[in-house]
Amino acid sequence: METITLLQPDDWHAHLRDGSALKRTVPDLAKQFARAICMPNLVPPVKTVDEALAYRERILAHVPQGLHFDPRMVLYFTDQTSPDEVAKIHASDYVNAIKLYPAGATTNSDNGVSDIRKVYAVIEQLEEYQVPLLLHGEVTHQHIDIFDREKRFLDEVLTPLLRQFPKLKLVLEHITTSEAATFVLEYDRNVAATITPQHLLFNRNDLLVGGVKPHFYCLPILKRQSHQQTLLEVATSGNPKFFLGTDSAPHARHAKENACGCAGCYSAPTAIELYAQAFDQVGKIERLEGFASHFGADFYGLPRNENSITLVKEDQVIPTALDYLDGEQIIPLYAGQTIAWRKV
Ligand code: DOR
Ligand code: ZN
């Protein structure tokens, strides 16, 4: 039986939510990952270092006994974020970055930035302190086609931003297109990207052919197969600019299976196996460790983990549903399907 051992991976983009959701999300993530970037799009959002530290304590209270899990925190960028907050992030042991959602781009992004040029004073400080800016890279104008929103962001927002701040450290989160992959490759080491399991394993046919599959609906939306192919190429290339970020985003079953379904795929319980499946499908399983366990830590300037995990090539059926929010259900990504890898 084929077996691989990797340094324990980290998830550089995860949504854990708050309150009783943490009973589900924290153990699921902590069983797989040593660290996770905990996204700040709560209601209300996590806007200051003090709020992030309080949220971190609420997360830590749900780490199962015997597991070591180190939540890495992120602030939510608003039009009101003070340039002085950046020095506080830089000085903090637990807050690693700031996340910019264009207002209206996705779940709980109403308090996001309305126009990036209005917050250049904060971005100047980010460049100065080398604090990473994490970007949801989609424009939000109503008239722009949902499948073009990432590309338009590159042209209209990111290119001018990097012209003004060429040394800014940034992560283009959950990239979905060939254009985004090429963009990241064209810049220096300060520009990196995360890639989700759903964007490596699926494309818009999985979402739409034969009926709408709401559990494949996430933002940025799944694109055509040629983009999926490019993402697989760059993720498995060994290039350290691309690393693991699941964007695991829990929504209760009824909120997904709904006339106006929420965006987000819940991949946390089997995320590393889903990535193993994707890497193995293109014959590159040996490239998984760099992507999952080295490159993100290196980018953030954090030490690599020291303990290991083992994956075996053995069929695993993903559960059809899991308990969530005291009496509700959540449907994990690829529910009921069989994947070829299992974490031991
Ligand atoms: O699909 C998504 N879900 N994309 C995001 O950007 C946010 C996330 C969520 O928080 O549910
Ligand atoms: Zn996200």
Short mmCIF file of C-alpha atoms and ligand atoms in Angstrom, two decimals:
data_model
loop_
_atom_site.label_atom_id
_atom_site.label_comp_id
_atom_site.label_asym_id
_atom_site.label_seq_id
_atom_site.Cartn_x
_atom_site.Cartn_y
_atom_site.Cartn_z
CA MET A 1 0.00 0.00 0.00
CA GLU A 2 1.31 3.44 -0.91
CA THR A 3 2.04 5.66 2.09
CA ILE A 4 3.37 9.20 2.33
CA THR A 5 4.62 11.09 5.36
CA LEU A 6 4.60 14.87 5.42
CA LEU A 7 5.46 17.53 7.93
CA GLN A 8 2.14 18.46 9.48
CA PRO A 9 0.41 20.90 7.11
CA ASP A 10 -1.04 24.33 7.89
CA ASP A 11 -4.19 25.89 6.44
CA TRP A 12 -3.47 29.47 5.42
CA HIS A 13 -7.14 30.34 4.83
CA ALA A 14 -10.01 28.95 6.92
CA HIS A 15 -13.37 30.15 8.24
CA LEU A 16 -14.17 28.86 11.72
CA ARG A 17 -17.05 31.23 12.58
CA ASP A 18 -17.90 31.74 16.26
CA GLY A 19 -20.12 30.48 19.10
CA SER A 20 -21.37 26.91 18.78
CA ALA A 21 -19.99 26.61 15.21
CA LEU A 22 -16.56 26.28 16.84
CA LYS A 23 -17.57 22.89 18.31
CA ARG A 24 -17.55 21.56 14.73
CA THR A 25 -14.95 23.66 12.96
CA VAL A 26 -12.08 23.71 15.46
CA PRO A 27 -11.76 19.91 16.00
CA ASP A 28 -12.18 19.26 12.25
CA LEU A 29 -9.35 21.62 11.42
CA ALA A 30 -7.10 20.77 14.39
CA LYS A 31 -7.14 17.05 13.55
CA GLN A 32 -5.46 17.86 10.25
CA PHE A 33 -3.55 21.11 10.58
CA ALA A 34 -1.07 22.53 13.08
CA ARG A 35 -1.98 26.13 12.33
CA ALA A 36 -4.69 27.96 10.44
CA ILE A 37 -5.22 31.53 9.35
CA CYS A 38 -8.62 32.22 10.94
CA MET A 39 -10.58 34.53 8.71
CA PRO A 40 -12.14 37.58 10.40
CA ASN A 41 -15.50 37.84 8.55
CA LEU A 42 -17.57 37.30 11.67
CA VAL A 43 -20.67 39.34 12.50
CA PRO A 44 -19.46 41.87 13.62
CA PRO A 45 -16.03 41.48 11.98
CA VAL A 46 -12.71 41.15 13.84
CA LYS A 47 -11.26 44.62 13.35
CA THR A 48 -8.60 45.16 16.01
CA VAL A 49 -5.73 43.21 17.52
CA ASP A 50 -7.59 43.09 20.84
CA GLU A 51 -10.69 41.60 19.19
CA ALA A 52 -8.51 39.06 17.36
CA LEU A 53 -6.88 37.95 20.61
CA ALA A 54 -10.29 37.48 22.25
CA TYR A 55 -11.50 35.45 19.22
CA ARG A 56 -8.33 33.36 19.42
CA GLU A 57 -9.14 32.44 23.02
CA ARG A 58 -12.66 31.35 21.99
CA ILE A 59 -11.13 29.13 19.31
CA LEU A 60 -8.55 27.64 21.69
CA ALA A 61 -11.32 26.66 24.11
CA HIS A 62 -12.53 24.12 21.51
CA VAL A 63 -9.22 22.43 20.68
CA PRO A 64 -9.60 18.74 21.60
CA GLN A 65 -7.43 17.44 24.44
CA GLY A 66 -4.10 16.13 23.24
CA LEU A 67 -4.03 18.13 20.02
CA HIS A 68 -1.82 21.13 19.52
CA PHE A 69 -3.40 23.83 17.37
CA ASP A 70 -2.12 27.35 16.91
CA PRO A 71 -4.74 29.74 15.45
CA ARG A 72 -3.11 32.55 13.49
CA MET A 73 -5.28 35.64 13.44
CA VAL A 74 -6.15 38.22 10.80
CA LEU A 75 -7.85 41.60 10.99
CA TYR A 76 -10.73 42.66 8.77
CA PHE A 77 -9.85 45.70 6.68
CA THR A 78 -12.54 48.43 6.62
CA ASP A 79 -12.67 51.99 5.32
CA GLN A 80 -12.07 53.05 8.94
CA THR A 81 -8.99 50.90 9.67
CA SER A 82 -6.36 53.12 11.24
CA PRO A 83 -2.82 53.12 9.82
CA ASP A 84 -1.69 52.76 13.47
CA GLU A 85 -3.25 49.28 13.70
CA VAL A 86 -0.52 47.98 11.39
CA ALA A 87 2.26 48.54 13.93
CA LYS A 88 0.09 46.66 16.46
CA ILE A 89 -0.24 43.71 14.07
CA HIS A 90 3.50 43.77 13.51
CA ALA A 91 4.13 43.70 17.27
CA SER A 92 1.60 40.93 17.95
CA ASP A 93 2.64 37.32 18.49
CA TYR A 94 -0.65 35.98 17.17
CA VAL A 95 -1.94 38.31 14.48
CA ASN A 96 -0.23 37.77 11.14
CA ALA A 97 -2.08 39.71 8.47
CA ILE A 98 -5.03 41.84 7.41
CA LYS A 99 -7.77 40.67 5.03
CA LEU A 100 -9.33 42.93 2.45
CA TYR A 101 -12.78 42.08 1.16
CA PRO A 102 -14.08 44.46 -1.47
CA ALA A 103 -17.42 45.55 0.05
CA GLY A 104 -20.19 43.20 -1.10
CA ALA A 105 -17.87 40.56 -2.64
CA THR A 106 -18.91 37.61 -0.48
CA THR A 107 -20.22 36.31 2.87
CA ASN A 108 -20.10 39.02 5.56
CA SER A 109 -18.21 41.50 3.41
CA ASP A 110 -20.60 44.44 3.89
CA ASN A 111 -18.07 46.19 6.09
CA GLY A 112 -15.28 45.65 3.57
CA VAL A 113 -13.33 48.33 1.74
CA SER A 114 -15.47 50.42 -0.63
CA ASP A 115 -12.57 51.72 -2.74
CA ILE A 116 -9.00 50.57 -2.24
CA ARG A 117 -7.60 54.00 -3.09
CA LYS A 118 -9.28 55.34 0.05
CA VAL A 119 -7.12 53.09 2.26
CA TYR A 120 -3.71 53.64 0.67
CA ALA A 121 -2.48 55.24 3.94
CA VAL A 122 -2.94 51.86 5.66
CA ILE A 123 -1.41 49.98 2.74
CA GLU A 124 1.66 52.21 2.93
CA GLN A 125 2.14 51.00 6.52
CA LEU A 126 1.62 47.37 5.46
CA GLU A 127 4.42 47.73 2.94
CA GLU A 128 6.62 49.49 5.48
CA TYR A 129 6.13 46.79 8.16
CA GLN A 130 5.94 43.91 5.66
CA VAL A 131 2.61 42.81 7.14
CA PRO A 132 0.83 40.60 4.58
CA LEU A 133 -2.30 41.91 2.86
CA LEU A 134 -4.68 39.03 2.11
CA LEU A 135 -7.01 39.76 -0.77
CA HIS A 136 -10.37 38.51 -1.86
CA GLY A 137 -9.57 39.32 -5.46
CA GLU A 138 -12.86 40.05 -7.17
CA VAL A 139 -14.45 43.28 -8.34
CA THR A 140 -18.03 43.72 -7.23
CA HIS A 141 -19.72 45.93 -9.85
CA GLN A 142 -23.16 44.55 -10.65
CA HIS A 143 -22.58 44.73 -14.40
CA ILE A 144 -19.41 42.59 -14.38
CA ASP A 145 -20.01 38.93 -15.17
CA ILE A 146 -19.40 36.69 -12.16
CA PHE A 147 -16.92 34.58 -14.16
CA ASP A 148 -14.82 37.66 -15.03
CA ARG A 149 -14.65 39.26 -11.61
CA GLU A 150 -11.24 37.87 -10.64
CA LYS A 151 -9.57 38.84 -13.90
CA ARG A 152 -11.02 42.35 -13.73
CA PHE A 153 -9.64 42.68 -10.19
CA LEU A 154 -6.14 41.89 -11.45
CA ASP A 155 -6.34 44.53 -14.15
CA GLU A 156 -8.23 47.25 -12.35
CA VAL A 157 -7.13 46.93 -8.72
CA LEU A 158 -4.05 44.79 -8.27
CA THR A 159 -1.87 46.07 -11.09
CA PRO A 160 -2.19 49.73 -9.99
CA LEU A 161 -1.79 48.68 -6.33
CA LEU A 162 1.50 46.91 -6.98
CA ARG A 163 2.72 49.75 -9.17
CA GLN A 164 2.23 52.08 -6.21
CA PHE A 165 3.50 49.59 -3.57
CA PRO A 166 5.94 47.23 -5.34
CA LYS A 167 7.29 45.70 -2.12
CA LEU A 168 3.87 45.05 -0.56
CA LYS A 169 3.62 41.50 0.73
CA LEU A 170 0.34 40.08 -0.47
CA VAL A 171 -1.57 36.85 -0.85
CA LEU A 172 -4.13 36.59 -3.60
CA GLU A 173 -6.50 34.23 -1.83
CA HIS A 174 -8.26 31.25 -3.42
CA ILE A 175 -7.17 31.89 -7.00
CA THR A 176 -9.43 30.40 -9.66
CA THR A 177 -8.13 31.46 -13.07
CA SER A 178 -5.12 31.04 -15.36
CA GLU A 179 -4.85 34.83 -15.41
CA ALA A 180 -4.42 34.94 -11.63
CA ALA A 181 -1.80 32.18 -11.72
CA THR A 182 0.14 34.00 -14.46
CA PHE A 183 -0.16 37.27 -12.56
CA VAL A 184 1.37 35.76 -9.42
CA LEU A 185 4.18 34.18 -11.44
CA GLU A 186 5.09 37.51 -13.02
CA TYR A 187 5.79 39.24 -9.72
CA ASP A 188 8.53 38.83 -7.16
CA ARG A 189 8.45 36.64 -4.04
CA ASN A 190 6.31 39.23 -2.18
CA VAL A 191 3.25 38.13 -4.23
CA ALA A 192 1.84 34.69 -3.44
CA ALA A 193 -1.47 32.81 -3.74
CA THR A 194 -3.50 30.19 -1.93
CA ILE A 195 -5.44 27.50 -3.78
CA THR A 196 -8.46 25.60 -2.42
CA PRO A 197 -9.20 21.88 -2.84
CA GLN A 198 -12.45 22.62 -4.69
CA HIS A 199 -10.71 24.71 -7.34
CA LEU A 200 -8.17 21.90 -7.92
CA LEU A 201 -10.70 19.07 -8.03
CA PHE A 202 -13.73 20.61 -9.70
CA ASN A 203 -14.88 23.05 -12.36
CA ARG A 204 -18.12 24.78 -13.24
CA ASN A 205 -19.52 21.67 -14.89
CA ASP A 206 -19.52 20.02 -11.46
CA LEU A 207 -21.57 22.96 -10.20
CA LEU A 208 -24.05 23.25 -13.04
CA VAL A 209 -24.34 20.22 -15.35
CA GLY A 210 -27.33 17.97 -14.66
CA GLY A 211 -28.78 20.36 -12.07
CA VAL A 212 -27.46 23.04 -9.73
CA LYS A 213 -25.24 21.55 -7.00
CA PRO A 214 -25.32 24.13 -4.21
CA HIS A 215 -22.56 22.44 -2.22
CA PHE A 216 -20.11 23.30 -5.01
CA TYR A 217 -21.08 26.96 -4.89
CA CYS A 218 -18.34 29.12 -3.45
CA LEU A 219 -16.78 32.49 -4.23
CA PRO A 220 -14.85 33.04 -6.36
CA ILE A 221 -17.08 30.68 -8.34
CA LEU A 222 -15.66 27.52 -9.96
CA LYS A 223 -14.39 28.31 -13.45
CA ARG A 224 -13.99 26.33 -16.67
CA GLN A 225 -11.83 23.20 -16.87
CA SER A 226 -8.86 24.90 -18.56
CA HIS A 227 -8.47 27.12 -15.48
CA GLN A 228 -8.67 24.09 -13.18
CA GLN A 229 -5.87 22.56 -15.27
CA THR A 230 -3.63 25.63 -14.83
CA LEU A 231 -4.26 25.68 -11.08
CA LEU A 232 -3.24 22.02 -10.88
CA GLU A 233 -0.08 22.82 -12.83
CA VAL A 234 1.03 25.68 -10.60
CA ALA A 235 0.01 24.00 -7.33
CA THR A 236 2.04 20.90 -8.20
CA SER A 237 4.96 22.79 -9.78
CA GLY A 238 6.99 23.13 -6.59
CA ASN A 239 6.87 26.93 -6.92
CA PRO A 240 6.75 28.34 -3.36
CA LYS A 241 4.48 31.21 -4.39
CA PHE A 242 1.51 28.79 -4.32
CA PHE A 243 0.42 27.20 -1.08
CA LEU A 244 -2.47 25.57 0.74
CA GLY A 245 -5.49 27.57 1.86
CA THR A 246 -8.72 25.59 2.00
CA ASP A 247 -11.19 28.48 2.32
CA SER A 248 -13.21 25.88 4.21
CA ALA A 249 -16.40 27.85 4.90
CA PRO A 250 -19.19 26.30 6.95
CA HIS A 251 -22.82 27.01 6.20
CA ALA A 252 -25.68 24.92 7.58
CA ARG A 253 -27.35 22.60 5.09
CA HIS A 254 -30.56 24.65 4.87
CA ALA A 255 -28.57 27.81 4.11
CA LYS A 256 -26.89 26.07 1.15
CA GLU A 257 -29.91 24.12 -0.14
CA ASN A 258 -31.92 27.28 -0.51
CA ALA A 259 -33.41 29.48 -3.23
CA CYS A 260 -30.65 31.96 -2.34
CA GLY A 261 -27.89 29.60 -1.21
CA CYS A 262 -24.80 30.77 0.66
CA ALA A 263 -21.30 30.61 -0.87
CA GLY A 264 -18.78 28.26 0.70
CA CYS A 265 -17.54 24.67 0.66
CA TYR A 266 -16.88 22.89 3.95
CA SER A 267 -13.69 20.92 3.34
CA ALA A 268 -12.03 21.02 6.78
CA PRO A 269 -12.66 17.39 7.92
CA THR A 270 -10.81 15.79 4.97
CA ALA A 271 -8.95 18.72 3.44
CA ILE A 272 -5.47 17.19 3.27
CA GLU A 273 -6.85 14.01 1.71
CA LEU A 274 -8.72 16.05 -0.90
CA TYR A 275 -5.48 17.81 -1.81
CA ALA A 276 -3.72 14.42 -1.93
CA GLN A 277 -6.40 13.22 -4.31
CA ALA A 278 -5.85 16.24 -6.57
CA PHE A 279 -2.03 15.97 -6.56
CA ASP A 280 -2.13 12.20 -7.13
CA GLN A 281 -4.58 12.55 -10.03
CA VAL A 282 -1.89 14.44 -11.94
CA GLY A 283 0.92 12.13 -10.79
CA LYS A 284 2.52 14.70 -8.44
CA ILE A 285 1.89 13.39 -4.93
CA GLU A 286 5.56 14.02 -4.09
CA ARG A 287 4.91 17.77 -4.48
CA LEU A 288 2.21 17.84 -1.80
CA GLU A 289 4.53 18.45 1.15
CA GLY A 290 6.02 21.69 -0.19
CA PHE A 291 2.58 23.08 -1.02
CA ALA A 292 0.91 21.94 2.20
CA SER A 293 3.66 22.17 4.80
CA HIS A 294 6.56 24.39 3.71
CA PHE A 295 5.73 27.29 1.44
CA GLY A 296 3.03 29.02 3.49
CA ALA A 297 5.11 29.06 6.67
CA ASP A 298 8.09 30.36 4.71
CA PHE A 299 6.01 33.15 3.18
CA TYR A 300 4.65 34.23 6.58
CA GLY A 301 8.12 34.04 8.15
CA LEU A 302 6.97 31.41 10.65
CA PRO A 303 8.91 28.23 11.49
CA ARG A 304 7.96 25.05 9.67
CA ASN A 305 6.21 22.46 11.81
CA GLU A 306 8.27 19.65 13.26
CA ASN A 307 5.81 16.78 13.68
CA SER A 308 4.57 14.65 10.79
CA ILE A 309 1.37 13.11 9.49
CA THR A 310 0.94 10.02 7.34
CA LEU A 311 -1.47 9.48 4.48
CA VAL A 312 -2.23 6.06 3.01
CA LYS A 313 -3.64 5.37 -0.42
CA GLU A 314 -6.78 3.67 0.77
CA ASP A 315 -10.38 4.41 -0.14
CA GLN A 316 -12.31 6.68 2.16
CA VAL A 317 -15.99 7.58 1.87
CA ILE A 318 -16.68 11.17 2.85
CA PRO A 319 -19.67 11.35 5.25
CA THR A 320 -22.95 12.48 3.72
CA ALA A 321 -23.65 14.94 6.56
CA LEU A 322 -22.17 16.09 9.87
CA ASP A 323 -23.67 17.68 12.98
CA TYR A 324 -23.48 21.46 13.10
CA LEU A 325 -24.78 24.27 15.32
CA ASP A 326 -26.58 22.17 17.95
CA GLY A 327 -29.18 20.35 15.90
CA GLU A 328 -28.40 21.39 12.33
CA GLN A 329 -26.39 19.61 9.66
CA ILE A 330 -23.51 20.53 7.43
CA ILE A 331 -22.68 18.82 4.16
CA PRO A 332 -18.92 18.40 3.68
CA LEU A 333 -17.27 18.92 0.32
CA TYR A 334 -17.69 15.83 -1.89
CA ALA A 335 -20.14 14.26 0.58
CA GLY A 336 -20.90 10.60 -0.05
CA GLN A 337 -18.08 10.27 -2.60
CA THR A 338 -15.04 8.02 -2.32
CA ILE A 339 -11.55 9.47 -2.37
CA ALA A 340 -8.34 7.46 -2.64
CA TRP A 341 -6.41 8.82 0.35
CA ARG A 342 -6.87 8.64 4.08
CA LYS A 343 -4.97 10.28 6.94
CA VAL A 344 -3.94 7.70 9.55
O1 DOR B 1 -17.26 30.82 -0.76
C1 DOR B 1 -16.88 31.61 0.10
N1 DOR B 1 -17.29 31.54 1.39
N2 DOR B 1 -16.05 32.59 -0.28
C2 DOR B 1 -15.69 33.56 0.56
O2 DOR B 1 -14.98 34.42 0.14
C3 DOR B 1 -16.23 33.62 1.94
C4 DOR B 1 -16.67 32.31 2.40
C5 DOR B 1 -17.53 32.37 3.66
O3 DOR B 1 -17.14 33.07 4.60
O4 DOR B 1 -18.55 31.69 3.71
ZN ZN B 2 -12.46 32.74 2.57
#
